[in-house]
Short mmCIF file of C-alpha atoms in Angstrom, two decimals:
data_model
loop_
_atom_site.label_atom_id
_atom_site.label_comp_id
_atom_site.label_asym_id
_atom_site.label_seq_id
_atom_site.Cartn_x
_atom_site.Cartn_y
_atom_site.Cartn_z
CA UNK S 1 -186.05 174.46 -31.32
CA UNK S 2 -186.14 170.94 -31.85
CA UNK S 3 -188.30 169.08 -28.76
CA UNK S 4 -189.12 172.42 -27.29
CA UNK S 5 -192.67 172.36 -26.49
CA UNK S 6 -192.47 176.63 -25.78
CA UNK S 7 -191.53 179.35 -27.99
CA UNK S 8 -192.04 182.67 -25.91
CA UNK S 9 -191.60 182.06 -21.75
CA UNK S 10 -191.96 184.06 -18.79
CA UNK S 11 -190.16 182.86 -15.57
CA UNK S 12 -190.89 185.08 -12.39
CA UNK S 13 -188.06 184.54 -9.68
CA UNK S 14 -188.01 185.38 -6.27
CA UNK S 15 -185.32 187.61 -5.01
CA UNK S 16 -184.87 185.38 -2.09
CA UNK S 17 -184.09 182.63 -4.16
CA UNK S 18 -180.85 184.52 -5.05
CA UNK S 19 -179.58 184.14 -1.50
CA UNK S 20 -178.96 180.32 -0.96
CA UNK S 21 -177.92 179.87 2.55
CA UNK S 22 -177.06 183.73 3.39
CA UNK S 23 -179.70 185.39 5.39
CA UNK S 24 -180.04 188.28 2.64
CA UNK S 25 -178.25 189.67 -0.33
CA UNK S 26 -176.55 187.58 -3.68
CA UNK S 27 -175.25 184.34 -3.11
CA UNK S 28 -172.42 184.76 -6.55
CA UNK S 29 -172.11 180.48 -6.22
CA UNK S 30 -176.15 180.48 -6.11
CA UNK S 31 -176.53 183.43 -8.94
CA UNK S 32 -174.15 181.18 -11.20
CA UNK S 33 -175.80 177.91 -10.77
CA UNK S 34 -178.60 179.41 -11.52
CA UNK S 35 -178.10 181.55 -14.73
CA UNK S 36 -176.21 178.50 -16.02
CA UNK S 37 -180.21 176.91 -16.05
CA UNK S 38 -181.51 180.36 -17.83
CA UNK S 39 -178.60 180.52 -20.17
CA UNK S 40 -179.34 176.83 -21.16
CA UNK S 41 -182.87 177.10 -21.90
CA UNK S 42 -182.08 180.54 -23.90
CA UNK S 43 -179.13 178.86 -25.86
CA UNK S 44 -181.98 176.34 -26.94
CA UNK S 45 -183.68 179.23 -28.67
CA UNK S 46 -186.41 179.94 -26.56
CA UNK S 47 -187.66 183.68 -26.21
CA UNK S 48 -187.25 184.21 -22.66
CA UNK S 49 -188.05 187.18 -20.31
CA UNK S 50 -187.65 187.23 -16.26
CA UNK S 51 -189.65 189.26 -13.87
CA UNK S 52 -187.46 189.41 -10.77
CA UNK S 53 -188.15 190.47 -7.13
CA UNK S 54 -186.26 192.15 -4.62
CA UNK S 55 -187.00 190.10 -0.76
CA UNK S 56 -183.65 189.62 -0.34
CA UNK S 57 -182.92 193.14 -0.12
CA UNK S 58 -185.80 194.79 0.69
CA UNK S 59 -189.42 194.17 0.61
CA UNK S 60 -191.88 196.48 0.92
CA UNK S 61 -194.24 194.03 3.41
CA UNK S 62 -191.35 193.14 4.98
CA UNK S 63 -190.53 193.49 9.09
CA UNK S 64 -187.69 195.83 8.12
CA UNK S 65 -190.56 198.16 6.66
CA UNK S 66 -192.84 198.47 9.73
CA UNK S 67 -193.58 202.09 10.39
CA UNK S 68 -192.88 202.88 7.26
CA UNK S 69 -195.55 204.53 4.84
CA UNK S 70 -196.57 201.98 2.58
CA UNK S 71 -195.87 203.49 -0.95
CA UNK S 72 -192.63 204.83 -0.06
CA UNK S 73 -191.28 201.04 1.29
CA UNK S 74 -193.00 199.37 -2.41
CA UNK S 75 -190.70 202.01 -4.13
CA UNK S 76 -187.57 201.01 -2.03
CA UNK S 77 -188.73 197.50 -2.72
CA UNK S 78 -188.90 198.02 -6.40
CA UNK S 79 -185.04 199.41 -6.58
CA UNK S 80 -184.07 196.66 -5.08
CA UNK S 81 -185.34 194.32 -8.21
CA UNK S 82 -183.46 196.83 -10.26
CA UNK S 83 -180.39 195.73 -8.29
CA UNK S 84 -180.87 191.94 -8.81
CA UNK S 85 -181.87 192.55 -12.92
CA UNK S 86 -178.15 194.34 -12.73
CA UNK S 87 -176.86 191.08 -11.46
CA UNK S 88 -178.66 188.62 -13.96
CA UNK S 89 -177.83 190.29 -16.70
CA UNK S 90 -174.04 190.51 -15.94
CA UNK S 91 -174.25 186.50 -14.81
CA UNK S 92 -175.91 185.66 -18.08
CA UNK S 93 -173.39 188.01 -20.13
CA UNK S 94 -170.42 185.63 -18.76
CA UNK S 95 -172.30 182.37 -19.94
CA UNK S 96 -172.36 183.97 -23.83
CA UNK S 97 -175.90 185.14 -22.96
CA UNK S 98 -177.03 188.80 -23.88
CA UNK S 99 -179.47 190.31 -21.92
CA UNK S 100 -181.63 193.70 -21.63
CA UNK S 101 -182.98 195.03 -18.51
CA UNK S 102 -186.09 197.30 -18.66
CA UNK S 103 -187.46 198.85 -15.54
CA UNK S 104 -190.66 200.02 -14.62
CA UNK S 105 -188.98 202.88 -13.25
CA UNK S 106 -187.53 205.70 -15.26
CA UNK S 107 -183.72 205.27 -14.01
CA UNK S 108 -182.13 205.69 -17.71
CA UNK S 109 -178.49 205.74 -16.30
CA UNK S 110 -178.67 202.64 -15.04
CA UNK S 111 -181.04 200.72 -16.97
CA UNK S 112 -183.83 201.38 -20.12
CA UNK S 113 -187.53 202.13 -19.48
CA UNK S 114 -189.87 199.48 -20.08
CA UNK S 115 -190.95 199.98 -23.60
CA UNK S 116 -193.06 197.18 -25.18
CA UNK S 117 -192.46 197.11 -28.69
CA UNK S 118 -188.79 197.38 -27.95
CA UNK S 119 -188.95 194.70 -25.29
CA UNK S 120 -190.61 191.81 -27.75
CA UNK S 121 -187.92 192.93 -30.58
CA UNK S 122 -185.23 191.82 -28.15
CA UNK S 123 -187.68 188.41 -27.61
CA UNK S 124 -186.94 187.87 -31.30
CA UNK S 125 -183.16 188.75 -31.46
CA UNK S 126 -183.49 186.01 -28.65
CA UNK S 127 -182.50 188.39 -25.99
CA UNK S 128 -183.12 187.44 -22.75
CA UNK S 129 -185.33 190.72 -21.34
CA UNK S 130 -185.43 191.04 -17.53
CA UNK S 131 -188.16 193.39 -16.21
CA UNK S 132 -187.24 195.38 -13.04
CA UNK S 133 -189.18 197.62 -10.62
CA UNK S 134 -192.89 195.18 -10.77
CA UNK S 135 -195.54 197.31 -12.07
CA UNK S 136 -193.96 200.24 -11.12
CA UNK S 137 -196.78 200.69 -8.79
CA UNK S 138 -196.82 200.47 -5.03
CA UNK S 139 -199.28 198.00 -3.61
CA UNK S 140 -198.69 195.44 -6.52
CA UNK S 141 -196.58 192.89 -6.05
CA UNK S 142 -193.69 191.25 -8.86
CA UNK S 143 -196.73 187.91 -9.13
CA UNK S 144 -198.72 190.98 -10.72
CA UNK S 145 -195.66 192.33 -12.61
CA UNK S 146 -194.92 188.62 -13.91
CA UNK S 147 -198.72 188.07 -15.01
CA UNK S 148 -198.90 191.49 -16.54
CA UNK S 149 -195.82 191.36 -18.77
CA UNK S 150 -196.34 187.74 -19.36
CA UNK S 151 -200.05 188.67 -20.98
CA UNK S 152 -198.07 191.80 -22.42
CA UNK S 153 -195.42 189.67 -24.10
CA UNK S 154 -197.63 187.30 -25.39
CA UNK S 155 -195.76 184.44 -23.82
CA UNK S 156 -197.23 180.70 -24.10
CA UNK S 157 -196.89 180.20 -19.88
CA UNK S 158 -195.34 181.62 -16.64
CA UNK S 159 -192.87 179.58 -14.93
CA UNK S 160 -193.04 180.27 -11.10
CA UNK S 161 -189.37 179.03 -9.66
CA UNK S 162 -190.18 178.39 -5.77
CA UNK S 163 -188.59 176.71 -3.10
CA UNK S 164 -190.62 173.12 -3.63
CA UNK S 165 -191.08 171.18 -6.38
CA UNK S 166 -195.27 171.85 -7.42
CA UNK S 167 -198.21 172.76 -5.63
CA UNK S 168 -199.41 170.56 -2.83
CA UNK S 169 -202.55 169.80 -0.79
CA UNK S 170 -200.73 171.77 2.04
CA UNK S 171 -197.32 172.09 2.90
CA UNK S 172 -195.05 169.69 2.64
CA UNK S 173 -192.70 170.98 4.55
CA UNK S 174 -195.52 170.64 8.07
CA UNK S 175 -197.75 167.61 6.35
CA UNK S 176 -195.72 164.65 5.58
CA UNK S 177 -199.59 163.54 4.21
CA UNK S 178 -199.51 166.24 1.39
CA UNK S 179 -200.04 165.65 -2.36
CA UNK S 180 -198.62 166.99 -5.42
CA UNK S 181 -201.11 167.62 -7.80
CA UNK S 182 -199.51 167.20 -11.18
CA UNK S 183 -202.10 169.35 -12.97
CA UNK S 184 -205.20 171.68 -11.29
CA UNK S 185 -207.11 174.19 -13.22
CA UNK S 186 -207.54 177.83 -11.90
CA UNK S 187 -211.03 176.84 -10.28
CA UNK S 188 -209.92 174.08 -8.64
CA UNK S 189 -206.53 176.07 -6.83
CA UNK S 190 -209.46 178.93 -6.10
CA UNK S 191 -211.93 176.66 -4.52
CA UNK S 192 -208.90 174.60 -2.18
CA UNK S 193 -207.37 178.01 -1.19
CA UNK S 194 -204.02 176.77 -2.82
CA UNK S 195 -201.48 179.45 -2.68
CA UNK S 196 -200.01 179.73 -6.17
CA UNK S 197 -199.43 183.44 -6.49
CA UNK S 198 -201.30 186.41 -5.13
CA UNK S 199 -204.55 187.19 -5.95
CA UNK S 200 -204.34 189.83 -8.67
CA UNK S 201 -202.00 188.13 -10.34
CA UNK S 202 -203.75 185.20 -10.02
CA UNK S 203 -207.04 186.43 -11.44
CA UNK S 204 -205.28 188.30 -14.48
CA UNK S 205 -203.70 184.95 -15.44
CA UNK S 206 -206.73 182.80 -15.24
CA UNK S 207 -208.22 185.70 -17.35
CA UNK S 208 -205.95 185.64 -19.48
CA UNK S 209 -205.93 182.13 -20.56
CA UNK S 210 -202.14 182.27 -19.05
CA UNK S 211 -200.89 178.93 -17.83
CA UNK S 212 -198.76 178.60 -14.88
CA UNK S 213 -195.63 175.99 -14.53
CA UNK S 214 -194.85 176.01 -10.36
CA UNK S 215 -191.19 174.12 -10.21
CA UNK S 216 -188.38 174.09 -8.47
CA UNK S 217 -185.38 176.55 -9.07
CA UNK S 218 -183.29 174.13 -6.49
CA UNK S 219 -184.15 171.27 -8.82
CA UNK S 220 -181.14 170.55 -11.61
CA UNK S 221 -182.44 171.31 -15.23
CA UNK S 222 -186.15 171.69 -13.91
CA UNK S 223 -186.44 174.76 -15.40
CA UNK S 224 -184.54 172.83 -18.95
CA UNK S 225 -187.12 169.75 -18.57
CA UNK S 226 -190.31 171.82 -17.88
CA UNK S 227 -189.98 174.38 -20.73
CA UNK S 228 -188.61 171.08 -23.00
CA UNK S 229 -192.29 169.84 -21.82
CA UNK S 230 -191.47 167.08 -19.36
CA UNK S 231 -193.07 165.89 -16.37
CA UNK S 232 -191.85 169.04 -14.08
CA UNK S 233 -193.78 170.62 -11.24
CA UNK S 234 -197.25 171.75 -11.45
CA UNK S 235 -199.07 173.21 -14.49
CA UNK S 236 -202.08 175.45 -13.33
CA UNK S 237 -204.75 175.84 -16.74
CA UNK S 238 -208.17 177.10 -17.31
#
């Protein structure tokens, strides 16, 4: 544990950052590059649980959902998180790391309910626990999952993989002019309409007293050098 600045992390990944450069579905070279980052940072002893979402198979917002009732497309969405824990956990199992799926949904053929007590014993076996299905709830999104079980495991900060390296003054990707802000407390991202997650799970973090690292999952060892407590993306406090 030696230089680690966290014990106990959350990281909430995107489902479409599981696709690379394929319009949807797994990338396998993307999935492997990628849980060679997560098996890293668990082989350095950290406790380490991942809330995972489903976009690139279905989402419940999504265009592919118009006309669809509302609850019924969230639930589709859900299963399709369920589908992307499936694959984490068997990429981490070939790089020597053991992992545990719980889902929000009761699908105990497939995968274990979420149970809490059970879920922060595997955080001390240093199992790496990957939560499926958000909330289990339609209308929330997996931001609210991530803050939820983040306050629920009593992790130390939520690491929010994304597509750019921090939060900026606007996009970078439209405003060569934009800024990366290094550090900005909850107020400040409020008051500048900065888009860190949604707004639930915004609030329940800030309420929390939950921290939130926004870094690259595209970046090499970002996720290794933020959790190591390096100079790494942004850090959202009270």
């Amino acid at each position: 544990m030696s230089g680690n600045k966290f014990k106990r992390v959350l990281l909430k990944l995107s489902g479409e950052a599981l696709m690379g450069e394929d319009a949807y579905g797994i990338n396998r070279a993307t999935i492997i590059r990628m849980t060679e980052e997560i098996a890293e940072v668990a082989k350095l002893g950290i406790e380490l649980s991942i809330v995972i979402g489903g976009g690139n198979i279905f989402r419940g917002v999504a265009p592919g959902a118009q006309g669809m009732d509302r609850a019924t497309a969230d639930y589709m969405g859900m299963m399709a998180t369920v589908m992307n824990a499936l694959a984490l956990q068997d990429a981490l199992k070939n790089h020597g790391v053991v992992a545990r799926v719980q889902s929000a949904l009761n699908i105990d053929q497939v995968v274990e309910p979420y149970i809490r007590p059970k879920a922060l014993r595997y955080l001390e076996e240093k199992k790496v626990v990957i939560f499926a299905a958000g909330t289990g709830n339609p209308f929330f999104t997996t931001d609210t999952a991530a803050a939820l079980r983040g306050a629920e495991m009593g992790v130390e900060i939520v690491m929010k993989a994304t597509k750019v390296d921090g939060i900026y003054s606007a996009d970078p990707n439209k405003d060569p002019t934009a800024t990366k802000y290094s550090r900005i407390s909850f107020d400040e991202a409020i008051s500048r309409r900065l888009e860190v997650m949604d707004a639930t799970a915004f609030a329940l973090c800030r309420d929390q007293k939950l921290p939130i690292m926004v870094f690259s999952i595209n970046k090499p060892g970002a996720l290794k050098r933020a959790v190591c407590g390096e100079d790494e993306g942004t850090l959202v406090h009270v």
